[in-house]
């Protein structure tokens, strides 16, 4: 896989990606509007000695893309030296093959931080582990509070439809409640990543 | 052939973009079994799931088996419950 200027230029800008979205565009815009950028995040990125390129792999159907890409988009608006280009994962198998989650999963979004000569400085995939862990904890609490939901790992198709609908609503509410924590964790990880790799 | 209505349920992770796999399997079952199935229910879910149950029995779970089911595996599970011979 060669990443050079010509390939880079085939990527979409953040605004172009938003314009091409055929799914979740409203949710994406809502998430973008409510991102609370931590001043420390902006300060960290603005203080970098050189501008960074950020190669993003994404798809518009992916919940983690819809949740986390707007954070990067908002950050890039505040930090003009952050140049973001987005590539559809499924149209760029050579790119995703290079940044597989745990070496095997095609998780997205992928944010790859590059220097001006397209050398990788570091990358970030999908969502913070802390968010995954917190979600699992909250999920367990929901099931503990509602025996009618059955076991957390049981197939949901065995539940009566009305119970399944209530479970789905509770899970959605849980994820909604976690947005401030999740957004803060994404920013913390991105700050830590660029602080480690910035030259 | 069994007279009992046989229902297939496909639970897929909507946030993971597994629609194509769910629809491909649905189509394969429709072509293979047609009206011998009482219903194919497609349930949008989350958490990386892709589960298939036939007549209430879980015949494939992405978490249990890993990956997506082979169509042949699901067809075989349906066939055994219908008591029918494979269609060539």
PDB file of C-alpha atoms in Angstrom:
ATOM      1  CA  UNK A   1       0.000   0.000   0.000  1.00  0.00           C
ATOM      2  CA  UNK A   2       1.443   3.301  -1.037  1.00  0.00           C
ATOM      3  CA  UNK A   3       0.172   6.412   0.571  1.00  0.00           C
ATOM      4  CA  UNK A   4       1.314   9.462  -1.264  1.00  0.00           C
ATOM      5  CA  UNK A   5      -0.027  12.795  -2.339  1.00  0.00           C
ATOM      6  CA  UNK A   6      -1.983  11.331  -5.254  1.00  0.00           C
ATOM      7  CA  UNK A   7      -3.729   8.789  -3.035  1.00  0.00           C
ATOM      8  CA  UNK A   8      -4.277  11.344  -0.300  1.00  0.00           C
ATOM      9  CA  UNK A   9      -6.017  13.630  -2.733  1.00  0.00           C
ATOM     10  CA  UNK A  10      -8.606  10.947  -3.493  1.00  0.00           C
ATOM     11  CA  UNK A  11      -9.847  11.201   0.092  1.00  0.00           C
ATOM     12  CA  UNK A  12     -12.863  13.286   0.986  1.00  0.00           C
ATOM     13  CA  UNK A  13     -12.756  16.317   3.193  1.00  0.00           C
ATOM     14  CA  UNK A  14     -14.906  16.131   6.304  1.00  0.00           C
ATOM     15  CA  UNK A  15     -17.591  18.306   4.742  1.00  0.00           C
ATOM     16  CA  UNK A  16     -17.543  16.264   1.531  1.00  0.00           C
ATOM     17  CA  UNK A  17     -18.027  13.066   3.542  1.00  0.00           C
ATOM     18  CA  UNK A  18     -20.994  14.600   5.332  1.00  0.00           C
ATOM     19  CA  UNK A  19     -22.489  15.627   2.013  1.00  0.00           C
ATOM     20  CA  UNK A  20     -22.181  12.112   0.592  1.00  0.00           C
ATOM     21  CA  UNK A  21     -23.753  10.363   3.580  1.00  0.00           C
ATOM     22  CA  UNK A  22     -26.798   8.375   2.595  1.00  0.00           C
ATOM     23  CA  UNK A  23     -27.503   7.141   6.128  1.00  0.00           C
ATOM     24  CA  UNK A  24     -27.443   8.698   9.584  1.00  0.00           C
ATOM     25  CA  UNK A  25     -26.778  12.202   8.303  1.00  0.00           C
ATOM     26  CA  UNK A  26     -29.155  13.753  10.839  1.00  0.00           C
ATOM     27  CA  UNK A  27     -27.686  11.792  13.730  1.00  0.00           C
ATOM     28  CA  UNK A  28     -24.201  12.709  12.567  1.00  0.00           C
ATOM     29  CA  UNK A  29     -25.070  16.420  12.491  1.00  0.00           C
ATOM     30  CA  UNK A  30     -26.756  16.215  15.903  1.00  0.00           C
ATOM     31  CA  UNK A  31     -23.680  14.574  17.369  1.00  0.00           C
ATOM     32  CA  UNK A  32     -21.442  17.166  15.799  1.00  0.00           C
ATOM     33  CA  UNK A  33     -23.530  20.015  17.220  1.00  0.00           C
ATOM     34  CA  UNK A  34     -23.346  18.688  20.765  1.00  0.00           C
ATOM     35  CA  UNK A  35     -19.661  17.817  20.873  1.00  0.00           C
ATOM     36  CA  UNK A  36     -18.197  19.695  23.819  1.00  0.00           C
ATOM     37  CA  UNK A  37     -14.572  20.221  22.902  1.00  0.00           C
ATOM     38  CA  UNK A  38     -12.356  20.277  25.950  1.00  0.00           C
ATOM     39  CA  UNK A  39     -10.161  23.418  25.804  1.00  0.00           C
ATOM     40  CA  UNK A  40      -7.243  21.160  26.690  1.00  0.00           C
ATOM     41  CA  UNK A  41      -7.866  19.155  23.527  1.00  0.00           C
ATOM     42  CA  UNK A  42      -7.827  22.251  21.347  1.00  0.00           C
ATOM     43  CA  UNK A  43      -4.761  23.582  23.144  1.00  0.00           C
ATOM     44  CA  UNK A  44      -2.901  20.295  22.718  1.00  0.00           C
ATOM     45  CA  UNK A  45      -3.511  20.136  18.984  1.00  0.00           C
ATOM     46  CA  UNK A  46      -2.875  23.830  18.432  1.00  0.00           C
ATOM     47  CA  UNK A  47       0.436  23.598  20.254  1.00  0.00           C
ATOM     48  CA  UNK A  48       1.825  20.932  17.936  1.00  0.00           C
ATOM     49  CA  UNK A  49       4.924  22.258  16.187  1.00  0.00           C
ATOM     50  CA  UNK A  50       3.824  21.028  12.777  1.00  0.00           C
ATOM     51  CA  UNK A  51       0.518  20.382  11.119  1.00  0.00           C
ATOM     52  CA  UNK A  52      -0.832  16.869  10.994  1.00  0.00           C
ATOM     53  CA  UNK A  53      -2.643  14.925   8.346  1.00  0.00           C
ATOM     54  CA  UNK A  54      -5.387  12.608   9.599  1.00  0.00           C
ATOM     55  CA  UNK A  55      -6.413   9.744   7.350  1.00  0.00           C
ATOM     56  CA  UNK A  56      -9.842   8.443   8.359  1.00  0.00           C
ATOM     57  CA  UNK A  57     -11.458   5.161   7.387  1.00  0.00           C
ATOM     58  CA  UNK A  58     -15.205   5.239   7.813  1.00  0.00           C
ATOM     59  CA  UNK A  59     -18.643   4.150   6.620  1.00  0.00           C
ATOM     60  CA  UNK A  60     -21.823   6.099   7.178  1.00  0.00           C
ATOM     61  CA  UNK A  61     -23.773   3.136   8.613  1.00  0.00           C
ATOM     62  CA  UNK A  62     -21.375   2.611  11.504  1.00  0.00           C
ATOM     63  CA  UNK A  63     -22.486   3.755  14.958  1.00  0.00           C
ATOM     64  CA  UNK A  64     -18.951   4.396  16.139  1.00  0.00           C
ATOM     65  CA  UNK A  65     -18.267   6.534  13.073  1.00  0.00           C
ATOM     66  CA  UNK A  66     -21.433   8.531  13.662  1.00  0.00           C
ATOM     67  CA  UNK A  67     -20.470   8.968  17.320  1.00  0.00           C
ATOM     68  CA  UNK A  68     -16.751   9.689  17.027  1.00  0.00           C
ATOM     69  CA  UNK A  69     -15.946  11.208  13.655  1.00  0.00           C
ATOM     70  CA  UNK A  70     -17.831  14.431  14.512  1.00  0.00           C
ATOM     71  CA  UNK A  71     -15.407  14.950  17.396  1.00  0.00           C
ATOM     72  CA  UNK A  72     -12.486  14.948  14.974  1.00  0.00           C
ATOM     73  CA  UNK A  73     -14.450  17.111  12.556  1.00  0.00           C
ATOM     74  CA  UNK A  74     -15.151  19.726  15.210  1.00  0.00           C
ATOM     75  CA  UNK A  75     -11.541  19.627  16.327  1.00  0.00           C
ATOM     76  CA  UNK A  76     -10.292  20.161  12.771  1.00  0.00           C
ATOM     77  CA  UNK A  77     -12.519  23.228  12.470  1.00  0.00           C
ATOM     78  CA  UNK A  78     -10.802  24.658  15.556  1.00  0.00           C
ATOM     79  CA  UNK A  79      -7.316  23.601  14.509  1.00  0.00           C
ATOM     80  CA  UNK A  80      -6.690  24.597  10.884  1.00  0.00           C
ATOM     81  CA  UNK A  81      -3.366  22.742  10.791  1.00  0.00           C
ATOM     82  CA  UNK A  82      -5.242  19.454  11.097  1.00  0.00           C
ATOM     83  CA  UNK A  83      -5.877  18.193   7.571  1.00  0.00           C
ATOM     84  CA  UNK A  84      -8.513  15.439   7.535  1.00  0.00           C
ATOM     85  CA  UNK A  85      -9.225  13.129   4.600  1.00  0.00           C
ATOM     86  CA  UNK A  86     -11.822  10.413   4.745  1.00  0.00           C
ATOM     87  CA  UNK A  87     -11.849   7.147   2.794  1.00  0.00           C
ATOM     88  CA  UNK A  88     -14.664   4.642   2.674  1.00  0.00           C
ATOM     89  CA  UNK A  89     -13.429   1.451   4.273  1.00  0.00           C
ATOM     90  CA  UNK A  90     -15.123  -0.930   1.884  1.00  0.00           C
ATOM     91  CA  UNK A  91     -13.772   0.874  -1.178  1.00  0.00           C
ATOM     92  CA  UNK A  92     -10.237   0.861   0.182  1.00  0.00           C
ATOM     93  CA  UNK A  93      -9.419  -2.677   1.320  1.00  0.00           C
ATOM     94  CA  UNK A  94      -5.677  -2.036   1.101  1.00  0.00           C
ATOM     95  CA  UNK A  95      -5.972   0.780   3.618  1.00  0.00           C
ATOM     96  CA  UNK A  96      -8.092  -1.045   6.184  1.00  0.00           C
ATOM     97  CA  UNK A  97      -5.825  -4.085   5.885  1.00  0.00           C
ATOM     98  CA  UNK A  98      -3.050  -1.942   7.276  1.00  0.00           C
ATOM     99  CA  UNK A  99      -4.943  -0.823  10.353  1.00  0.00           C
ATOM    100  CA  UNK A 100      -6.931  -3.822  11.520  1.00  0.00           C
ATOM    101  CA  UNK A 101      -8.179  -3.793  15.088  1.00  0.00           C
ATOM    102  CA  UNK A 102      -6.202  -6.423  17.052  1.00  0.00           C
ATOM    103  CA  UNK A 103      -4.761  -7.488  13.715  1.00  0.00           C
ATOM    104  CA  UNK A 104      -8.026  -9.030  12.512  1.00  0.00           C
ATOM    105  CA  UNK A 105     -11.105  -6.811  12.785  1.00  0.00           C
ATOM    106  CA  UNK A 106     -12.034  -4.140  10.247  1.00  0.00           C
ATOM    107  CA  UNK A 107     -13.247  -1.807  12.985  1.00  0.00           C
ATOM    108  CA  UNK A 108     -14.005   1.796  12.170  1.00  0.00           C
ATOM    109  CA  UNK A 109     -13.503   4.653  12.489  1.00  0.00           C
ATOM    110  CA  UNK A 110      -9.748   4.560  12.088  1.00  0.00           C
ATOM    111  CA  UNK A 111      -7.882   7.813  12.585  1.00  0.00           C
ATOM    112  CA  UNK A 112      -4.302   7.648  11.298  1.00  0.00           C
ATOM    113  CA  UNK A 113      -2.086  10.574  12.195  1.00  0.00           C
ATOM    114  CA  UNK A 114       0.536  11.307   9.554  1.00  0.00           C
ATOM    115  CA  UNK A 115       3.264  13.836   9.140  1.00  0.00           C
ATOM    116  CA  UNK A 116       3.481  16.039   6.072  1.00  0.00           C
ATOM    117  CA  UNK A 117       5.436  13.331   4.246  1.00  0.00           C
ATOM    118  CA  UNK A 118       2.718  10.723   4.914  1.00  0.00           C
ATOM    119  CA  UNK A 119       4.710   8.875   7.552  1.00  0.00           C
ATOM    120  CA  UNK A 120       2.496   7.384  10.226  1.00  0.00           C
ATOM    121  CA  UNK A 121       2.862   8.855  13.693  1.00  0.00           C
ATOM    122  CA  UNK A 122       0.116   6.872  15.373  1.00  0.00           C
ATOM    123  CA  UNK A 123      -3.441   5.649  14.973  1.00  0.00           C
ATOM    124  CA  UNK A 124      -6.680   5.317  16.883  1.00  0.00           C
ATOM    125  CA  UNK A 125      -9.416   2.738  16.221  1.00  0.00           C
ATOM    126  CA  UNK A 126     -13.157   2.523  16.885  1.00  0.00           C
ATOM    127  CA  UNK A 127     -13.691   3.741  20.455  1.00  0.00           C
ATOM    128  CA  UNK A 128     -11.861   3.902  23.774  1.00  0.00           C
ATOM    129  CA  UNK A 129     -11.624   0.645  25.723  1.00  0.00           C
ATOM    130  CA  UNK A 130     -12.943   2.558  28.725  1.00  0.00           C
ATOM    131  CA  UNK A 131     -16.170   3.262  26.826  1.00  0.00           C
ATOM    132  CA  UNK A 132     -16.583  -0.380  25.866  1.00  0.00           C
ATOM    133  CA  UNK A 133     -16.030  -1.397  29.488  1.00  0.00           C
ATOM    134  CA  UNK A 134     -18.446   1.194  30.888  1.00  0.00           C
ATOM    135  CA  UNK A 135     -21.106   0.163  28.382  1.00  0.00           C
ATOM    136  CA  UNK A 136     -20.729  -3.454  29.433  1.00  0.00           C
ATOM    137  CA  UNK A 137     -21.148  -2.475  33.086  1.00  0.00           C
ATOM    138  CA  UNK A 138     -24.236  -0.399  32.375  1.00  0.00           C
ATOM    139  CA  UNK A 139     -25.664  -3.162  30.240  1.00  0.00           C
ATOM    140  CA  UNK A 140     -25.294  -5.606  33.100  1.00  0.00           C
ATOM    141  CA  UNK A 141     -27.120  -3.185  35.401  1.00  0.00           C
ATOM    142  CA  UNK A 142     -30.027  -2.955  32.975  1.00  0.00           C
ATOM    143  CA  UNK A 143     -30.391  -6.709  32.823  1.00  0.00           C
ATOM    144  CA  UNK A 144     -30.050  -7.004  36.602  1.00  0.00           C
ATOM    145  CA  UNK A 145     -32.836  -4.482  37.099  1.00  0.00           C
ATOM    146  CA  UNK A 146     -35.139  -6.200  34.609  1.00  0.00           C
ATOM    147  CA  UNK A 147     -35.343  -9.953  34.989  1.00  0.00           C
ATOM    148  CA  UNK A 148     -37.841 -10.013  32.147  1.00  0.00           C
ATOM    149  CA  UNK A 149     -34.981  -9.149  29.772  1.00  0.00           C
ATOM    150  CA  UNK A 150     -33.441 -12.538  30.479  1.00  0.00           C
ATOM    151  CA  UNK A 151     -29.716 -13.214  30.471  1.00  0.00           C
ATOM    152  CA  UNK A 152     -27.451 -10.548  28.923  1.00  0.00           C
ATOM    153  CA  UNK A 153     -25.951 -13.027  26.492  1.00  0.00           C
ATOM    154  CA  UNK A 154     -29.156 -14.830  25.551  1.00  0.00           C
ATOM    155  CA  UNK A 155     -30.440 -14.398  21.995  1.00  0.00           C
ATOM    156  CA  UNK A 156     -32.857 -11.489  21.940  1.00  0.00           C
ATOM    157  CA  UNK A 157     -35.089 -13.154  19.385  1.00  0.00           C
ATOM    158  CA  UNK A 158     -36.376 -15.399  22.181  1.00  0.00           C
ATOM    159  CA  UNK A 159     -37.892 -12.398  23.949  1.00  0.00           C
ATOM    160  CA  UNK A 160     -41.494 -11.371  23.354  1.00  0.00           C
ATOM    161  CA  UNK A 161     -41.531  -8.442  20.972  1.00  0.00           C
ATOM    162  CA  UNK A 162     -42.828  -5.931  23.516  1.00  0.00           C
ATOM    163  CA  UNK A 163     -40.072  -6.894  25.963  1.00  0.00           C
ATOM    164  CA  UNK A 164     -37.460  -6.710  23.223  1.00  0.00           C
ATOM    165  CA  UNK A 165     -38.624  -3.226  22.270  1.00  0.00           C
ATOM    166  CA  UNK A 166     -38.333  -2.085  25.890  1.00  0.00           C
ATOM    167  CA  UNK A 167     -34.865  -3.583  26.160  1.00  0.00           C
ATOM    168  CA  UNK A 168     -33.802  -1.813  22.995  1.00  0.00           C
ATOM    169  CA  UNK A 169     -35.141   1.493  24.332  1.00  0.00           C
ATOM    170  CA  UNK A 170     -33.256   1.037  27.613  1.00  0.00           C
ATOM    171  CA  UNK A 171     -30.030   0.222  25.791  1.00  0.00           C
ATOM    172  CA  UNK A 172     -30.414   3.266  23.556  1.00  0.00           C
ATOM    173  CA  UNK A 173     -31.041   5.467  26.580  1.00  0.00           C
ATOM    174  CA  UNK A 174     -27.962   4.042  28.275  1.00  0.00           C
ATOM    175  CA  UNK A 175     -25.806   4.856  25.251  1.00  0.00           C
ATOM    176  CA  UNK A 176     -27.309   8.326  25.091  1.00  0.00           C
ATOM    177  CA  UNK A 177     -26.511   8.935  28.749  1.00  0.00           C
ATOM    178  CA  UNK A 178     -22.941   7.904  28.130  1.00  0.00           C
ATOM    179  CA  UNK A 179     -22.258  10.391  25.328  1.00  0.00           C
ATOM    180  CA  UNK A 180     -20.522  13.042  27.490  1.00  0.00           C
ATOM    181  CA  UNK A 181     -18.259  10.411  29.067  1.00  0.00           C
ATOM    182  CA  UNK A 182     -17.545   8.778  25.710  1.00  0.00           C
ATOM    183  CA  UNK A 183     -16.738  12.074  23.997  1.00  0.00           C
ATOM    184  CA  UNK A 184     -14.414  13.072  26.819  1.00  0.00           C
ATOM    185  CA  UNK A 185     -12.648   9.722  26.631  1.00  0.00           C
ATOM    186  CA  UNK A 186     -12.153   9.995  22.864  1.00  0.00           C
ATOM    187  CA  UNK A 187     -10.605  13.423  23.334  1.00  0.00           C
ATOM    188  CA  UNK A 188      -8.384  12.196  26.159  1.00  0.00           C
ATOM    189  CA  UNK A 189      -7.063   9.357  24.015  1.00  0.00           C
ATOM    190  CA  UNK A 190      -6.458  11.609  21.016  1.00  0.00           C
ATOM    191  CA  UNK A 191      -4.627  14.134  23.193  1.00  0.00           C
ATOM    192  CA  UNK A 192      -2.468  11.419  24.684  1.00  0.00           C
ATOM    193  CA  UNK A 193      -1.744   9.937  21.282  1.00  0.00           C
ATOM    194  CA  UNK A 194      -0.569  13.156  19.656  1.00  0.00           C
ATOM    195  CA  UNK A 195       1.341  14.189  22.755  1.00  0.00           C
ATOM    196  CA  UNK A 196       3.293  10.933  22.519  1.00  0.00           C
ATOM    197  CA  UNK A 197       4.035  11.109  18.826  1.00  0.00           C
ATOM    198  CA  UNK A 198       4.294  14.811  18.047  1.00  0.00           C
ATOM    199  CA  UNK A 199       7.728  15.923  16.929  1.00  0.00           C
TER     200      UNK A 199
ATOM    201  CA  UNK B   1     -43.240 -32.605   5.387  1.00  0.00           C
ATOM    202  CA  UNK B   2     -44.068 -31.050   8.734  1.00  0.00           C
ATOM    203  CA  UNK B   3     -47.359 -29.172   8.943  1.00  0.00           C
ATOM    204  CA  UNK B   4     -46.006 -27.124  11.794  1.00  0.00           C
ATOM    205  CA  UNK B   5     -45.356 -23.486  10.902  1.00  0.00           C
ATOM    206  CA  UNK B   6     -41.616 -22.919  10.834  1.00  0.00           C
ATOM    207  CA  UNK B   7     -40.284 -19.493  11.592  1.00  0.00           C
ATOM    208  CA  UNK B   8     -36.731 -18.285  11.022  1.00  0.00           C
ATOM    209  CA  UNK B   9     -35.423 -15.289  12.925  1.00  0.00           C
ATOM    210  CA  UNK B  10     -32.332 -13.386  11.860  1.00  0.00           C
ATOM    211  CA  UNK B  11     -30.971 -10.911  14.399  1.00  0.00           C
ATOM    212  CA  UNK B  12     -28.292  -8.648  12.971  1.00  0.00           C
ATOM    213  CA  UNK B  13     -26.261  -5.729  14.252  1.00  0.00           C
ATOM    214  CA  UNK B  14     -27.651  -2.684  12.483  1.00  0.00           C
ATOM    215  CA  UNK B  15     -24.806  -0.533  13.778  1.00  0.00           C
ATOM    216  CA  UNK B  16     -22.289  -2.868  12.172  1.00  0.00           C
ATOM    217  CA  UNK B  17     -23.789  -2.696   8.699  1.00  0.00           C
ATOM    218  CA  UNK B  18     -24.770  -6.354   8.529  1.00  0.00           C
ATOM    219  CA  UNK B  19     -27.872  -5.649   6.433  1.00  0.00           C
ATOM    220  CA  UNK B  20     -26.413  -7.213   3.316  1.00  0.00           C
ATOM    221  CA  UNK B  21     -25.635 -10.497   5.057  1.00  0.00           C
ATOM    222  CA  UNK B  22     -29.102 -10.567   6.635  1.00  0.00           C
ATOM    223  CA  UNK B  23     -30.781  -9.895   3.311  1.00  0.00           C
ATOM    224  CA  UNK B  24     -28.608 -12.399   1.437  1.00  0.00           C
ATOM    225  CA  UNK B  25     -29.537 -15.121   3.914  1.00  0.00           C
ATOM    226  CA  UNK B  26     -33.193 -14.123   3.783  1.00  0.00           C
ATOM    227  CA  UNK B  27     -33.161 -14.331   0.010  1.00  0.00           C
ATOM    228  CA  UNK B  28     -31.444 -17.707   0.060  1.00  0.00           C
ATOM    229  CA  UNK B  29     -34.079 -19.064   2.444  1.00  0.00           C
ATOM    230  CA  UNK B  30     -36.924 -17.597   0.414  1.00  0.00           C
ATOM    231  CA  UNK B  31     -35.621 -19.168  -2.792  1.00  0.00           C
ATOM    232  CA  UNK B  32     -34.975 -22.511  -1.131  1.00  0.00           C
ATOM    233  CA  UNK B  33     -38.071 -22.936   0.995  1.00  0.00           C
ATOM    234  CA  UNK B  34     -40.662 -20.435  -0.215  1.00  0.00           C
ATOM    235  CA  UNK B  35     -44.024 -20.936   1.463  1.00  0.00           C
ATOM    236  CA  UNK B  36     -42.770 -23.872   3.507  1.00  0.00           C
ATOM    237  CA  UNK B  37     -41.607 -21.235   5.991  1.00  0.00           C
ATOM    238  CA  UNK B  38     -44.332 -19.436   7.895  1.00  0.00           C
ATOM    239  CA  UNK B  39     -42.179 -16.345   8.308  1.00  0.00           C
ATOM    240  CA  UNK B  40     -38.672 -14.961   8.187  1.00  0.00           C
ATOM    241  CA  UNK B  41     -38.277 -12.306  10.827  1.00  0.00           C
ATOM    242  CA  UNK B  42     -35.397  -9.848  10.561  1.00  0.00           C
ATOM    243  CA  UNK B  43     -34.544  -8.118  13.825  1.00  0.00           C
ATOM    244  CA  UNK B  44     -32.253  -5.083  13.790  1.00  0.00           C
ATOM    245  CA  UNK B  45     -30.104  -5.197  16.900  1.00  0.00           C
ATOM    246  CA  UNK B  46     -26.674  -4.128  18.130  1.00  0.00           C
ATOM    247  CA  UNK B  47     -23.583  -5.413  19.935  1.00  0.00           C
ATOM    248  CA  UNK B  48     -22.027  -7.078  16.913  1.00  0.00           C
ATOM    249  CA  UNK B  49     -24.693  -9.753  16.768  1.00  0.00           C
ATOM    250  CA  UNK B  50     -25.635 -11.998  13.888  1.00  0.00           C
ATOM    251  CA  UNK B  51     -27.849 -14.759  15.232  1.00  0.00           C
ATOM    252  CA  UNK B  52     -30.135 -17.128  13.398  1.00  0.00           C
ATOM    253  CA  UNK B  53     -32.766 -19.247  15.057  1.00  0.00           C
ATOM    254  CA  UNK B  54     -34.991 -21.827  13.421  1.00  0.00           C
ATOM    255  CA  UNK B  55     -38.151 -22.826  15.194  1.00  0.00           C
ATOM    256  CA  UNK B  56     -36.779 -21.287  18.390  1.00  0.00           C
ATOM    257  CA  UNK B  57     -33.425 -23.084  18.242  1.00  0.00           C
ATOM    258  CA  UNK B  58     -30.321 -20.959  17.890  1.00  0.00           C
ATOM    259  CA  UNK B  59     -28.528 -22.478  14.922  1.00  0.00           C
ATOM    260  CA  UNK B  60     -25.901 -19.768  14.508  1.00  0.00           C
ATOM    261  CA  UNK B  61     -24.528 -17.093  16.782  1.00  0.00           C
ATOM    262  CA  UNK B  62     -21.748 -14.763  15.718  1.00  0.00           C
ATOM    263  CA  UNK B  63     -20.490 -14.707  19.301  1.00  0.00           C
ATOM    264  CA  UNK B  64     -20.673 -18.482  19.681  1.00  0.00           C
ATOM    265  CA  UNK B  65     -19.495 -19.688  16.269  1.00  0.00           C
ATOM    266  CA  UNK B  66     -17.801 -16.538  15.037  1.00  0.00           C
ATOM    267  CA  UNK B  67     -18.489 -14.864  11.731  1.00  0.00           C
ATOM    268  CA  UNK B  68     -21.543 -15.179   9.562  1.00  0.00           C
ATOM    269  CA  UNK B  69     -23.343 -18.473   9.022  1.00  0.00           C
ATOM    270  CA  UNK B  70     -22.865 -20.566   5.947  1.00  0.00           C
ATOM    271  CA  UNK B  71     -26.166 -20.523   4.084  1.00  0.00           C
ATOM    272  CA  UNK B  72     -25.908 -24.292   3.770  1.00  0.00           C
ATOM    273  CA  UNK B  73     -25.788 -24.656   7.552  1.00  0.00           C
ATOM    274  CA  UNK B  74     -28.966 -22.668   8.043  1.00  0.00           C
ATOM    275  CA  UNK B  75     -30.706 -24.415   5.157  1.00  0.00           C
ATOM    276  CA  UNK B  76     -29.762 -27.756   6.641  1.00  0.00           C
ATOM    277  CA  UNK B  77     -31.213 -26.736  10.003  1.00  0.00           C
ATOM    278  CA  UNK B  78     -34.455 -25.701   8.324  1.00  0.00           C
ATOM    279  CA  UNK B  79     -34.560 -28.835   6.210  1.00  0.00           C
ATOM    280  CA  UNK B  80     -34.118 -31.139   9.181  1.00  0.00           C
ATOM    281  CA  UNK B  81     -37.016 -29.474  10.955  1.00  0.00           C
ATOM    282  CA  UNK B  82     -39.188 -29.603   7.877  1.00  0.00           C
ATOM    283  CA  UNK B  83     -38.259 -33.209   7.384  1.00  0.00           C
ATOM    284  CA  UNK B  84     -37.562 -32.597   3.736  1.00  0.00           C
ATOM    285  CA  UNK B  85     -34.818 -33.740   1.398  1.00  0.00           C
ATOM    286  CA  UNK B  86     -32.280 -31.243   0.067  1.00  0.00           C
ATOM    287  CA  UNK B  87     -33.170 -29.347  -3.078  1.00  0.00           C
ATOM    288  CA  UNK B  88     -30.489 -29.786  -5.711  1.00  0.00           C
TER     289      UNK B  88
END
